[in-house]
Amino acid sequence: MENTAAQRKPRVLSLIQPTSVPTLGNYLGALKNWKKMSADNDCLFGVADLHAITVRQEPAQFRKQSTEMFALLLAIGLDPEQSIVFMQSHVPQHAQLGWLLNCYTQFGEAARMTQFKEKSQKHADNVNVGLFAYPTLMAADILLYQANFVPVGADQKQHLELTRNIAERFNGVYGSTFTVPEPYIGQVGARVMSLQNPTQKMSKSDPNPKASVMLLDTPDQIMKKFKSAVTDSEAVVRCAPGKDGINNLLAIYTCCTGKTMEEAEAEFAGKGYGEFKTAVAEAVIEELRPVQQSFERVIGDKAYIEECMKKGAESASRLAQRTLSKCMKKIGFKQI
Ligand code: ATP
Ligand code: LTN
């Protein structure tokens, strides 16, 4: 991990909230890319538990979900010997830098964030200051580690742009302090849509259980969800504007099988939606099977999980402290 500048691989960082079991959208749009990128980059991957409390969490459930999300990161094949895998709240520098960055972010900038507007509507009874400051904590996550690339789904692009603006502004005032990160948005799977309302993204927190395939759903549940997916009345399997439901199923199918859109369309030419939906469900079941098997193994080994958490926290904290100290010194905090 401690390479010299000449050999240093690009640093990649991303986090995921433990708000529930991840969806197929989280997997195809984010997690699957994490695994791919971990081979050739210097990576940090984490569970954004501090972000999760911007929405009210039940304590026992929250603890369980955070642990499960961490275990899932191991289950998708992230190797804690190769990458730093950590829990955000185990590294206090995130909250510390988050506060500092709040003071370098304008109210108007944060107020423009689409996710803030959407979530304040969705949780109108709890529009807390943390929800408003969500993007500055996310900026802290990224800037603490001098990340070059941040793999996320398309929905997080605006937060990345804000992070870049904050970093450039800070560097402009105090001289080079933070690496300005680039978003890395995978081509396929960038935006998996809801199975019930294909104009909206598939989301973990969707209250309609039929809308999202969860990573730990059984084959039976997956099949049922795809069979009840919303389509259209044309009855032709082709990718075209306005066919949101079919476009989404085709995108999922190509992403899981590695086939091109043309190959998929040719495969289902003259076939009905029923047959197509079954094939998509089967492809998803096969895609998720190894992850599910591996999760069962990891979640049964609490000692291993804790050992990995400790190791991740130590390595992440060491890197994070360097940036935090540098940043505080530049602002003019008295050092002791
Ligand atoms: P919530 O419903 O709690 O807001 P979410 O499902 O949007 O959660 P996040 O934890 O916010 O998930 O996101 C984790 C990662 O998954 C991010 O990189 C995000 O861009 C990506 N992601 C989320 N939803 C999708 C989707 N439908 N398609 C592709 N990628 C997605
Ligand atoms: N907001 C992100 C989760 C997240 C994140 C990060 C992603 C928190 N901190 C840092 C990339 C880098 C989301 O996906 N909703």
mmCIF file of C-alpha atoms and ligand atoms in Angstrom:
data_model
loop_
_atom_site.group_PDB
_atom_site.id
_atom_site.type_symbol
_atom_site.label_atom_id
_atom_site.label_comp_id
_atom_site.label_asym_id
_atom_site.label_seq_id
_atom_site.Cartn_x
_atom_site.Cartn_y
_atom_site.Cartn_z
ATOM 1 C CA MET A 1 0.000 0.000 0.000
ATOM 2 C CA GLU A 2 2.883 2.407 0.821
ATOM 3 C CA ASN A 3 4.248 2.733 -2.709
ATOM 4 C CA THR A 4 6.580 5.473 -3.830
ATOM 5 C CA ALA A 5 5.108 8.230 -5.986
ATOM 6 C CA ALA A 6 6.540 6.716 -9.179
ATOM 7 C CA GLN A 7 4.905 3.319 -8.630
ATOM 8 C CA ARG A 8 1.741 4.554 -7.005
ATOM 9 C CA LYS A 9 -1.391 3.104 -8.506
ATOM 10 C CA PRO A 10 -4.435 5.355 -8.808
ATOM 11 C CA ARG A 11 -6.335 5.553 -5.536
ATOM 12 C CA VAL A 12 -9.972 4.528 -5.730
ATOM 13 C CA LEU A 13 -12.509 5.041 -2.950
ATOM 14 C CA SER A 14 -16.204 4.402 -2.527
ATOM 15 C CA LEU A 15 -18.692 3.870 0.282
ATOM 16 C CA ILE A 16 -22.172 2.406 0.533
ATOM 17 C CA GLN A 17 -24.823 3.143 3.149
ATOM 18 C CA PRO A 18 -26.002 0.258 5.343
ATOM 19 C CA THR A 19 -29.629 1.371 5.058
ATOM 20 C CA SER A 20 -30.750 -2.139 4.056
ATOM 21 C CA VAL A 21 -29.545 -5.143 2.097
ATOM 22 C CA PRO A 22 -28.215 -3.726 -1.214
ATOM 23 C CA THR A 23 -30.347 -3.966 -4.316
ATOM 24 C CA LEU A 24 -29.447 -5.370 -7.685
ATOM 25 C CA GLY A 25 -29.017 -1.680 -8.658
ATOM 26 C CA ASN A 26 -26.368 -1.133 -5.984
ATOM 27 C CA TYR A 27 -24.650 -4.308 -7.102
ATOM 28 C CA LEU A 28 -24.589 -3.730 -10.858
ATOM 29 C CA GLY A 29 -24.154 0.048 -10.566
ATOM 30 C CA ALA A 30 -21.526 0.113 -7.842
ATOM 31 C CA LEU A 31 -20.358 -3.019 -6.009
ATOM 32 C CA LYS A 32 -19.515 -5.079 -9.069
ATOM 33 C CA ASN A 33 -17.238 -2.287 -10.310
ATOM 34 C CA TRP A 34 -15.552 -2.154 -6.914
ATOM 35 C CA LYS A 35 -14.458 -5.732 -7.245
ATOM 36 C CA LYS A 36 -13.216 -5.142 -10.801
ATOM 37 C CA MET A 37 -11.264 -2.048 -9.836
ATOM 38 C CA SER A 38 -9.672 -3.600 -6.775
ATOM 39 C CA ALA A 39 -7.266 -5.628 -8.920
ATOM 40 C CA ASP A 40 -5.361 -2.719 -10.521
ATOM 41 C CA ASN A 41 -5.868 0.145 -8.106
ATOM 42 C CA ASP A 42 -5.015 1.178 -4.593
ATOM 43 C CA CYS A 43 -8.535 0.877 -3.156
ATOM 44 C CA LEU A 44 -10.519 1.835 -0.075
ATOM 45 C CA PHE A 45 -14.099 0.645 0.300
ATOM 46 C CA GLY A 46 -16.352 1.424 3.211
ATOM 47 C CA VAL A 47 -19.724 1.245 4.894
ATOM 48 C CA ALA A 48 -21.158 4.779 5.249
ATOM 49 C CA ASP A 49 -22.835 4.274 8.617
ATOM 50 C CA LEU A 50 -22.490 7.960 9.595
ATOM 51 C CA HIS A 51 -24.450 8.897 6.474
ATOM 52 C CA ALA A 52 -27.140 6.350 7.301
ATOM 53 C CA ILE A 53 -28.323 8.201 10.430
ATOM 54 C CA THR A 54 -29.501 11.138 8.321
ATOM 55 C CA VAL A 55 -32.601 8.936 8.239
ATOM 56 C CA ARG A 56 -33.866 7.549 11.573
ATOM 57 C CA GLN A 57 -32.495 4.032 12.289
ATOM 58 C CA GLU A 58 -33.639 1.494 14.875
ATOM 59 C CA PRO A 59 -30.460 0.768 16.955
ATOM 60 C CA ALA A 60 -30.411 -3.060 16.927
ATOM 61 C CA GLN A 61 -31.403 -3.208 13.286
ATOM 62 C CA PHE A 62 -28.828 -0.544 12.375
ATOM 63 C CA ARG A 63 -26.027 -2.488 14.097
ATOM 64 C CA LYS A 64 -27.064 -5.674 12.312
ATOM 65 C CA GLN A 65 -27.321 -4.027 8.909
ATOM 66 C CA SER A 66 -23.962 -2.310 9.253
ATOM 67 C CA THR A 67 -22.293 -5.628 10.076
ATOM 68 C CA GLU A 68 -24.098 -7.363 7.225
ATOM 69 C CA MET A 69 -23.083 -4.689 4.759
ATOM 70 C CA PHE A 70 -19.461 -5.032 5.846
ATOM 71 C CA ALA A 71 -19.726 -8.825 5.464
ATOM 72 C CA LEU A 72 -21.211 -8.344 2.012
ATOM 73 C CA LEU A 73 -18.226 -6.288 0.933
ATOM 74 C CA LEU A 74 -16.057 -9.249 1.849
ATOM 75 C CA ALA A 75 -18.547 -11.599 0.159
ATOM 76 C CA ILE A 76 -18.425 -9.787 -3.195
ATOM 77 C CA GLY A 77 -14.743 -10.624 -3.227
ATOM 78 C CA LEU A 78 -13.013 -7.552 -1.813
ATOM 79 C CA ASP A 79 -9.819 -8.799 -0.236
ATOM 80 C CA PRO A 80 -8.873 -7.011 3.011
ATOM 81 C CA GLU A 81 -5.223 -7.915 2.351
ATOM 82 C CA GLN A 82 -5.336 -6.077 -0.951
ATOM 83 C CA SER A 83 -7.780 -3.205 -0.324
ATOM 84 C CA ILE A 84 -8.718 -1.246 2.794
ATOM 85 C CA VAL A 85 -12.243 -2.264 3.765
ATOM 86 C CA PHE A 86 -13.599 -0.198 6.655
ATOM 87 C CA MET A 87 -16.558 1.130 8.593
ATOM 88 C CA GLN A 88 -16.808 4.922 8.340
ATOM 89 C CA SER A 89 -17.639 5.478 12.039
ATOM 90 C CA HIS A 90 -14.487 3.581 13.060
ATOM 91 C CA VAL A 91 -12.408 6.371 11.531
ATOM 92 C CA PRO A 92 -13.145 9.581 13.471
ATOM 93 C CA GLN A 93 -11.344 11.764 10.921
ATOM 94 C CA HIS A 94 -14.402 11.575 8.632
ATOM 95 C CA ALA A 95 -16.587 13.530 11.034
ATOM 96 C CA GLN A 96 -13.717 15.894 11.803
ATOM 97 C CA LEU A 97 -12.956 16.794 8.198
ATOM 98 C CA GLY A 98 -16.700 16.876 7.476
ATOM 99 C CA TRP A 99 -17.063 19.747 9.965
ATOM 100 C CA LEU A 100 -14.149 21.654 8.464
ATOM 101 C CA LEU A 101 -15.560 21.283 4.957
ATOM 102 C CA ASN A 102 -18.966 22.572 6.102
ATOM 103 C CA CYS A 103 -17.214 25.883 6.636
ATOM 104 C CA TYR A 104 -15.966 25.894 3.037
ATOM 105 C CA THR A 105 -19.318 25.072 1.448
ATOM 106 C CA GLN A 106 -21.986 27.634 0.722
ATOM 107 C CA PHE A 107 -25.533 27.133 1.951
ATOM 108 C CA GLY A 108 -26.823 27.691 -1.585
ATOM 109 C CA GLU A 109 -24.567 24.996 -3.031
ATOM 110 C CA ALA A 110 -25.788 22.375 -0.585
ATOM 111 C CA ALA A 111 -29.399 23.474 -1.051
ATOM 112 C CA ARG A 112 -29.164 22.729 -4.772
ATOM 113 C CA MET A 113 -28.418 19.020 -4.303
ATOM 114 C CA THR A 114 -31.117 16.892 -5.935
ATOM 115 C CA GLN A 115 -30.746 14.108 -3.383
ATOM 116 C CA PHE A 116 -31.334 16.584 -0.546
ATOM 117 C CA LYS A 117 -34.489 17.859 -2.219
ATOM 118 C CA GLU A 118 -35.758 14.329 -2.879
ATOM 119 C CA LYS A 119 -34.961 13.021 0.584
ATOM 120 C CA SER A 120 -36.454 16.052 2.341
ATOM 121 C CA GLN A 121 -39.698 15.389 0.522
ATOM 122 C CA LYS A 122 -39.583 11.702 1.324
ATOM 123 C CA HIS A 123 -38.774 12.235 5.005
ATOM 124 C CA ALA A 124 -40.668 15.496 5.530
ATOM 125 C CA ASP A 125 -40.957 14.833 9.291
ATOM 126 C CA ASN A 126 -37.160 14.665 9.742
ATOM 127 C CA VAL A 127 -35.354 17.150 7.508
ATOM 128 C CA ASN A 128 -32.306 17.320 9.767
ATOM 129 C CA VAL A 129 -29.100 19.328 9.414
ATOM 130 C CA GLY A 130 -27.198 16.083 8.783
ATOM 131 C CA LEU A 131 -29.276 15.428 5.689
ATOM 132 C CA PHE A 132 -28.318 18.879 4.468
ATOM 133 C CA ALA A 133 -24.633 18.286 5.278
ATOM 134 C CA TYR A 134 -24.659 14.780 3.744
ATOM 135 C CA PRO A 135 -22.595 15.892 0.697
ATOM 136 C CA THR A 136 -19.896 17.620 2.773
ATOM 137 C CA LEU A 137 -19.398 14.440 4.814
ATOM 138 C CA MET A 138 -19.186 12.548 1.537
ATOM 139 C CA ALA A 139 -16.608 15.075 0.318
ATOM 140 C CA ALA A 140 -14.640 14.420 3.507
ATOM 141 C CA ASP A 141 -14.763 10.644 2.871
ATOM 142 C CA ILE A 142 -13.203 11.183 -0.528
ATOM 143 C CA LEU A 143 -10.734 14.007 0.141
ATOM 144 C CA LEU A 144 -9.297 12.426 3.320
ATOM 145 C CA TYR A 145 -7.726 9.692 1.204
ATOM 146 C CA GLN A 146 -6.637 11.836 -1.759
ATOM 147 C CA ALA A 147 -8.740 9.584 -4.000
ATOM 148 C CA ASN A 148 -8.249 9.864 -7.768
ATOM 149 C CA PHE A 149 -11.392 7.959 -8.782
ATOM 150 C CA VAL A 150 -14.747 7.399 -7.119
ATOM 151 C CA PRO A 151 -16.908 4.616 -8.579
ATOM 152 C CA VAL A 152 -20.579 5.465 -8.045
ATOM 153 C CA GLY A 153 -23.893 5.180 -9.809
ATOM 154 C CA ALA A 154 -25.053 8.103 -11.966
ATOM 155 C CA ASP A 155 -27.211 9.401 -9.085
ATOM 156 C CA GLN A 156 -24.097 10.443 -7.124
ATOM 157 C CA LYS A 157 -22.477 12.515 -9.873
ATOM 158 C CA GLN A 158 -23.747 15.808 -8.481
ATOM 159 C CA HIS A 159 -22.192 15.057 -5.078
ATOM 160 C CA LEU A 160 -18.902 14.321 -6.798
ATOM 161 C CA GLU A 161 -19.043 17.640 -8.588
ATOM 162 C CA LEU A 162 -19.621 19.423 -5.302
ATOM 163 C CA THR A 163 -16.643 17.548 -3.823
ATOM 164 C CA ARG A 164 -14.473 18.743 -6.697
ATOM 165 C CA ASN A 165 -15.620 22.335 -6.191
ATOM 166 C CA ILE A 166 -14.861 22.196 -2.470
ATOM 167 C CA ALA A 167 -11.412 20.705 -3.106
ATOM 168 C CA GLU A 168 -10.561 23.298 -5.764
ATOM 169 C CA ARG A 169 -11.750 26.131 -3.570
ATOM 170 C CA PHE A 170 -9.717 24.932 -0.589
ATOM 171 C CA ASN A 171 -6.618 24.397 -2.741
ATOM 172 C CA GLY A 172 -7.129 27.878 -4.213
ATOM 173 C CA VAL A 173 -7.093 29.505 -0.787
ATOM 174 C CA TYR A 174 -4.409 27.417 0.980
ATOM 175 C CA GLY A 175 -2.343 25.857 -1.816
ATOM 176 C CA SER A 176 -2.437 22.254 -2.965
ATOM 177 C CA THR A 177 -3.994 20.169 -0.162
ATOM 178 C CA PHE A 178 -6.527 17.808 -1.723
ATOM 179 C CA THR A 179 -6.455 15.659 -4.851
ATOM 180 C CA VAL A 180 -9.407 16.666 -7.052
ATOM 181 C CA PRO A 181 -11.291 13.373 -7.657
ATOM 182 C CA GLU A 182 -12.918 12.105 -10.858
ATOM 183 C CA PRO A 183 -16.186 10.195 -10.829
ATOM 184 C CA TYR A 184 -16.031 6.703 -12.285
ATOM 185 C CA ILE A 185 -19.433 5.733 -13.599
ATOM 186 C CA GLY A 186 -19.559 2.259 -15.120
ATOM 187 C CA GLN A 187 -21.298 2.007 -18.509
ATOM 188 C CA VAL A 188 -23.709 -0.841 -17.985
ATOM 189 C CA GLY A 189 -25.728 -0.988 -14.811
ATOM 190 C CA ALA A 190 -25.110 2.692 -14.115
ATOM 191 C CA ARG A 191 -28.773 3.171 -13.428
ATOM 192 C CA VAL A 192 -30.959 0.148 -12.747
ATOM 193 C CA MET A 193 -34.595 1.198 -12.603
ATOM 194 C CA SER A 194 -37.431 0.117 -10.316
ATOM 195 C CA LEU A 195 -39.278 -2.990 -11.551
ATOM 196 C CA GLN A 196 -42.612 -1.385 -10.691
ATOM 197 C CA ASN A 197 -41.937 2.166 -11.858
ATOM 198 C CA PRO A 198 -39.165 2.006 -14.447
ATOM 199 C CA THR A 199 -38.814 5.793 -14.700
ATOM 200 C CA GLN A 200 -37.464 5.826 -11.121
ATOM 201 C CA LYS A 201 -34.186 4.293 -9.984
ATOM 202 C CA MET A 202 -34.262 1.032 -8.076
ATOM 203 C CA SER A 203 -33.702 2.044 -4.458
ATOM 204 C CA LYS A 204 -33.018 0.119 -1.264
ATOM 205 C CA SER A 205 -35.486 2.213 0.655
ATOM 206 C CA ASP A 206 -38.402 1.783 -1.777
ATOM 207 C CA PRO A 207 -41.378 0.765 0.396
ATOM 208 C CA ASN A 208 -42.789 -1.460 -2.386
ATOM 209 C CA PRO A 209 -40.986 -4.822 -2.016
ATOM 210 C CA LYS A 210 -41.776 -5.789 -5.631
ATOM 211 C CA ALA A 211 -39.869 -2.762 -6.955
ATOM 212 C CA SER A 212 -36.368 -3.901 -6.000
ATOM 213 C CA VAL A 213 -34.436 -7.151 -6.185
ATOM 214 C CA MET A 214 -32.348 -7.447 -3.031
ATOM 215 C CA LEU A 215 -28.939 -9.089 -3.139
ATOM 216 C CA LEU A 216 -29.975 -11.749 -0.638
ATOM 217 C CA ASP A 217 -33.381 -12.575 -2.173
ATOM 218 C CA THR A 218 -34.012 -16.285 -2.769
ATOM 219 C CA PRO A 219 -34.244 -17.554 -6.382
ATOM 220 C CA ASP A 220 -37.972 -17.908 -5.875
ATOM 221 C CA GLN A 221 -38.382 -14.301 -4.750
ATOM 222 C CA ILE A 222 -36.245 -13.074 -7.652
ATOM 223 C CA MET A 223 -38.333 -15.010 -10.176
ATOM 224 C CA LYS A 224 -41.608 -13.637 -8.729
ATOM 225 C CA LYS A 225 -40.342 -10.048 -8.792
ATOM 226 C CA PHE A 226 -39.290 -10.255 -12.437
ATOM 227 C CA LYS A 227 -42.537 -11.938 -13.424
ATOM 228 C CA SER A 228 -44.482 -9.018 -11.981
ATOM 229 C CA ALA A 229 -42.179 -6.359 -13.514
ATOM 230 C CA VAL A 230 -44.004 -3.561 -15.338
ATOM 231 C CA THR A 231 -43.542 -3.669 -19.148
ATOM 232 C CA ASP A 232 -45.653 -2.284 -22.026
ATOM 233 C CA SER A 233 -48.278 -3.492 -24.462
ATOM 234 C CA GLU A 234 -46.115 -3.734 -27.589
ATOM 235 C CA ALA A 235 -44.993 -7.309 -26.830
ATOM 236 C CA VAL A 236 -41.686 -6.901 -28.716
ATOM 237 C CA VAL A 237 -38.389 -7.300 -26.850
ATOM 238 C CA ARG A 238 -36.402 -4.340 -28.161
ATOM 239 C CA CYS A 239 -34.594 -1.394 -26.677
ATOM 240 C CA ALA A 240 -36.354 1.825 -27.706
ATOM 241 C CA PRO A 241 -37.359 5.206 -26.262
ATOM 242 C CA GLY A 242 -40.510 5.013 -24.164
ATOM 243 C CA LYS A 243 -40.126 1.284 -23.455
ATOM 244 C CA ASP A 244 -38.728 1.966 -19.976
ATOM 245 C CA GLY A 245 -39.647 -1.376 -18.444
ATOM 246 C CA ILE A 246 -38.206 -3.487 -21.271
ATOM 247 C CA ASN A 247 -35.130 -1.246 -21.608
ATOM 248 C CA ASN A 248 -34.435 -1.804 -17.922
ATOM 249 C CA LEU A 249 -34.867 -5.594 -18.164
ATOM 250 C CA LEU A 250 -32.620 -5.678 -21.241
ATOM 251 C CA ALA A 251 -29.963 -3.627 -19.444
ATOM 252 C CA ILE A 252 -30.084 -6.014 -16.477
ATOM 253 C CA TYR A 253 -29.913 -9.030 -18.786
ATOM 254 C CA THR A 254 -26.916 -7.749 -20.781
ATOM 255 C CA CYS A 255 -25.144 -6.730 -17.602
ATOM 256 C CA CYS A 256 -25.532 -10.191 -16.029
ATOM 257 C CA THR A 257 -24.787 -12.253 -19.153
ATOM 258 C CA GLY A 258 -22.135 -10.085 -20.827
ATOM 259 C CA LYS A 259 -24.150 -10.181 -24.080
ATOM 260 C CA THR A 260 -24.599 -7.047 -26.190
ATOM 261 C CA MET A 261 -27.963 -5.344 -26.593
ATOM 262 C CA GLU A 262 -28.167 -6.571 -30.226
ATOM 263 C CA GLU A 263 -27.457 -10.157 -29.187
ATOM 264 C CA ALA A 264 -30.134 -9.977 -26.523
ATOM 265 C CA GLU A 265 -32.712 -8.494 -28.905
ATOM 266 C CA ALA A 266 -31.931 -11.203 -31.483
ATOM 267 C CA GLU A 267 -32.223 -13.921 -28.844
ATOM 268 C CA PHE A 268 -35.761 -12.864 -27.914
ATOM 269 C CA ALA A 269 -37.015 -11.914 -31.375
ATOM 270 C CA GLY A 270 -40.507 -13.332 -31.814
ATOM 271 C CA LYS A 271 -40.693 -14.428 -28.175
ATOM 272 C CA GLY A 272 -43.131 -13.131 -25.586
ATOM 273 C CA TYR A 273 -42.479 -11.062 -22.478
ATOM 274 C CA GLY A 274 -43.164 -14.067 -20.222
ATOM 275 C CA GLU A 275 -40.272 -16.052 -21.635
ATOM 276 C CA PHE A 276 -38.025 -12.979 -21.629
ATOM 277 C CA LYS A 277 -38.768 -12.190 -17.978
ATOM 278 C CA THR A 278 -37.963 -15.768 -16.960
ATOM 279 C CA ALA A 279 -34.625 -15.579 -18.762
ATOM 280 C CA VAL A 280 -33.757 -12.262 -17.079
ATOM 281 C CA ALA A 281 -34.635 -13.691 -13.658
ATOM 282 C CA GLU A 282 -32.495 -16.788 -14.310
ATOM 283 C CA ALA A 283 -29.531 -14.643 -15.359
ATOM 284 C CA VAL A 284 -29.855 -12.583 -12.170
ATOM 285 C CA ILE A 285 -30.157 -15.707 -9.997
ATOM 286 C CA GLU A 286 -26.923 -17.073 -11.510
ATOM 287 C CA GLU A 287 -25.159 -13.728 -11.121
ATOM 288 C CA LEU A 288 -26.055 -13.498 -7.426
ATOM 289 C CA ARG A 289 -25.566 -17.140 -6.451
ATOM 290 C CA PRO A 290 -21.805 -17.000 -5.705
ATOM 291 C CA VAL A 291 -22.181 -13.758 -3.728
ATOM 292 C CA GLN A 292 -24.977 -15.268 -1.642
ATOM 293 C CA GLN A 293 -22.995 -18.430 -0.930
ATOM 294 C CA SER A 294 -19.967 -16.457 0.083
ATOM 295 C CA PHE A 295 -22.091 -14.164 2.300
ATOM 296 C CA GLU A 296 -23.432 -17.178 4.208
ATOM 297 C CA ARG A 297 -19.868 -18.252 4.978
ATOM 298 C CA VAL A 298 -18.636 -14.812 6.049
ATOM 299 C CA ILE A 299 -21.625 -13.818 8.202
ATOM 300 C CA GLY A 300 -21.199 -17.006 10.250
ATOM 301 C CA ASP A 301 -17.675 -15.983 11.266
ATOM 302 C CA LYS A 302 -18.064 -13.004 13.617
ATOM 303 C CA ALA A 303 -14.433 -13.140 14.786
ATOM 304 C CA TYR A 304 -13.175 -12.835 11.217
ATOM 305 C CA ILE A 305 -15.499 -9.893 10.537
ATOM 306 C CA GLU A 306 -14.275 -8.040 13.640
ATOM 307 C CA GLU A 307 -10.668 -8.728 12.824
ATOM 308 C CA CYS A 308 -11.187 -7.293 9.331
ATOM 309 C CA MET A 309 -12.977 -4.245 10.783
ATOM 310 C CA LYS A 310 -10.079 -3.525 13.157
ATOM 311 C CA LYS A 311 -7.506 -3.908 10.432
ATOM 312 C CA GLY A 312 -9.491 -1.669 8.063
ATOM 313 C CA ALA A 313 -9.989 1.019 10.725
ATOM 314 C CA GLU A 314 -6.281 1.145 11.558
ATOM 315 C CA SER A 315 -5.106 1.380 7.955
ATOM 316 C CA ALA A 316 -7.758 3.916 6.960
ATOM 317 C CA SER A 317 -7.154 6.052 10.025
ATOM 318 C CA ARG A 318 -3.422 6.228 9.380
ATOM 319 C CA LEU A 319 -3.989 7.610 5.876
ATOM 320 C CA ALA A 320 -6.849 9.876 6.941
ATOM 321 C CA GLN A 321 -4.870 11.498 9.745
ATOM 322 C CA ARG A 322 -2.165 12.661 7.355
ATOM 323 C CA THR A 323 -4.647 14.670 5.301
ATOM 324 C CA LEU A 324 -6.559 15.936 8.328
ATOM 325 C CA SER A 325 -3.371 17.229 10.003
ATOM 326 C CA LYS A 326 -2.213 18.885 6.813
ATOM 327 C CA CYS A 327 -5.576 20.548 6.305
ATOM 328 C CA MET A 328 -5.844 21.784 9.931
ATOM 329 C CA LYS A 329 -2.341 23.185 9.817
ATOM 330 C CA LYS A 330 -3.152 25.130 6.668
ATOM 331 C CA ILE A 331 -6.325 26.586 8.157
ATOM 332 C CA GLY A 332 -4.269 27.803 11.113
ATOM 333 C CA PHE A 333 -5.270 25.535 13.994
ATOM 334 C CA LYS A 334 -2.715 25.632 16.810
ATOM 335 C CA GLN A 335 -0.779 22.346 16.761
ATOM 336 C CA ILE A 336 0.473 20.680 19.956
HETATM 337 P P1 ATP B 1 -31.297 4.624 -0.550
HETATM 338 O O1 ATP B 1 -32.497 3.989 -1.173
HETATM 339 O O2 ATP B 1 -31.113 4.275 0.903
HETATM 340 O O3 ATP B 1 -31.142 6.058 -0.883
HETATM 341 P P2 ATP B 1 -29.639 3.666 -2.636
HETATM 342 O O4 ATP B 1 -30.234 2.387 -3.103
HETATM 343 O O5 ATP B 1 -29.829 4.872 -3.467
HETATM 344 O O6 ATP B 1 -30.052 3.922 -1.174
HETATM 345 P P3 ATP B 1 -26.891 4.161 -1.841
HETATM 346 O O7 ATP B 1 -26.368 3.564 -0.598
HETATM 347 O O8 ATP B 1 -27.268 5.592 -1.801
HETATM 348 O O9 ATP B 1 -28.118 3.344 -2.424
HETATM 349 O O10 ATP B 1 -25.872 3.904 -3.011
HETATM 350 C C1 ATP B 1 -24.861 2.938 -3.048
HETATM 351 C C2 ATP B 1 -24.253 2.890 -4.426
HETATM 352 O O11 ATP B 1 -25.154 2.283 -5.343
HETATM 353 C C3 ATP B 1 -23.946 4.263 -5.008
HETATM 354 O O12 ATP B 1 -22.725 4.208 -5.702
HETATM 355 C C4 ATP B 1 -25.084 4.516 -5.948
HETATM 356 O O13 ATP B 1 -24.720 5.407 -6.980
HETATM 357 C C5 ATP B 1 -25.363 3.121 -6.467
HETATM 358 N N1 ATP B 1 -26.757 2.966 -6.862
HETATM 359 C C6 ATP B 1 -27.836 3.165 -6.086
HETATM 360 N N2 ATP B 1 -28.969 2.890 -6.757
HETATM 361 C C7 ATP B 1 -28.596 2.501 -7.998
HETATM 362 C C8 ATP B 1 -29.314 2.082 -9.170
HETATM 363 N N3 ATP B 1 -30.627 1.994 -9.173
HETATM 364 N N4 ATP B 1 -28.603 1.753 -10.257
HETATM 365 C C9 ATP B 1 -27.273 1.821 -10.263
HETATM 366 N N5 ATP B 1 -26.525 2.204 -9.203
HETATM 367 C C10 ATP B 1 -27.175 2.555 -8.084
HETATM 368 N N1 LTN B 2 -23.660 8.951 -0.894
HETATM 369 C C1 LTN B 2 -23.211 7.713 -1.415
HETATM 370 C C2 LTN B 2 -22.564 6.839 -0.384
HETATM 371 C C3 LTN B 2 -21.275 7.454 -0.035
HETATM 372 C C4 LTN B 2 -20.144 7.559 -0.899
HETATM 373 C C5 LTN B 2 -19.149 8.211 -0.118
HETATM 374 C C6 LTN B 2 -19.886 7.158 -2.207
HETATM 375 C C7 LTN B 2 -20.931 8.012 1.150
HETATM 376 N N2 LTN B 2 -19.686 8.479 1.092
HETATM 377 C C8 LTN B 2 -17.916 8.489 -0.679
HETATM 378 C C9 LTN B 2 -18.634 7.443 -2.742
HETATM 379 C C10 LTN B 2 -17.674 8.114 -1.980
HETATM 380 C C11 LTN B 2 -24.333 6.999 -2.046
HETATM 381 O O1 LTN B 2 -24.078 6.158 -2.776
HETATM 382 N N3 LTN B 2 -25.536 7.311 -1.752
#
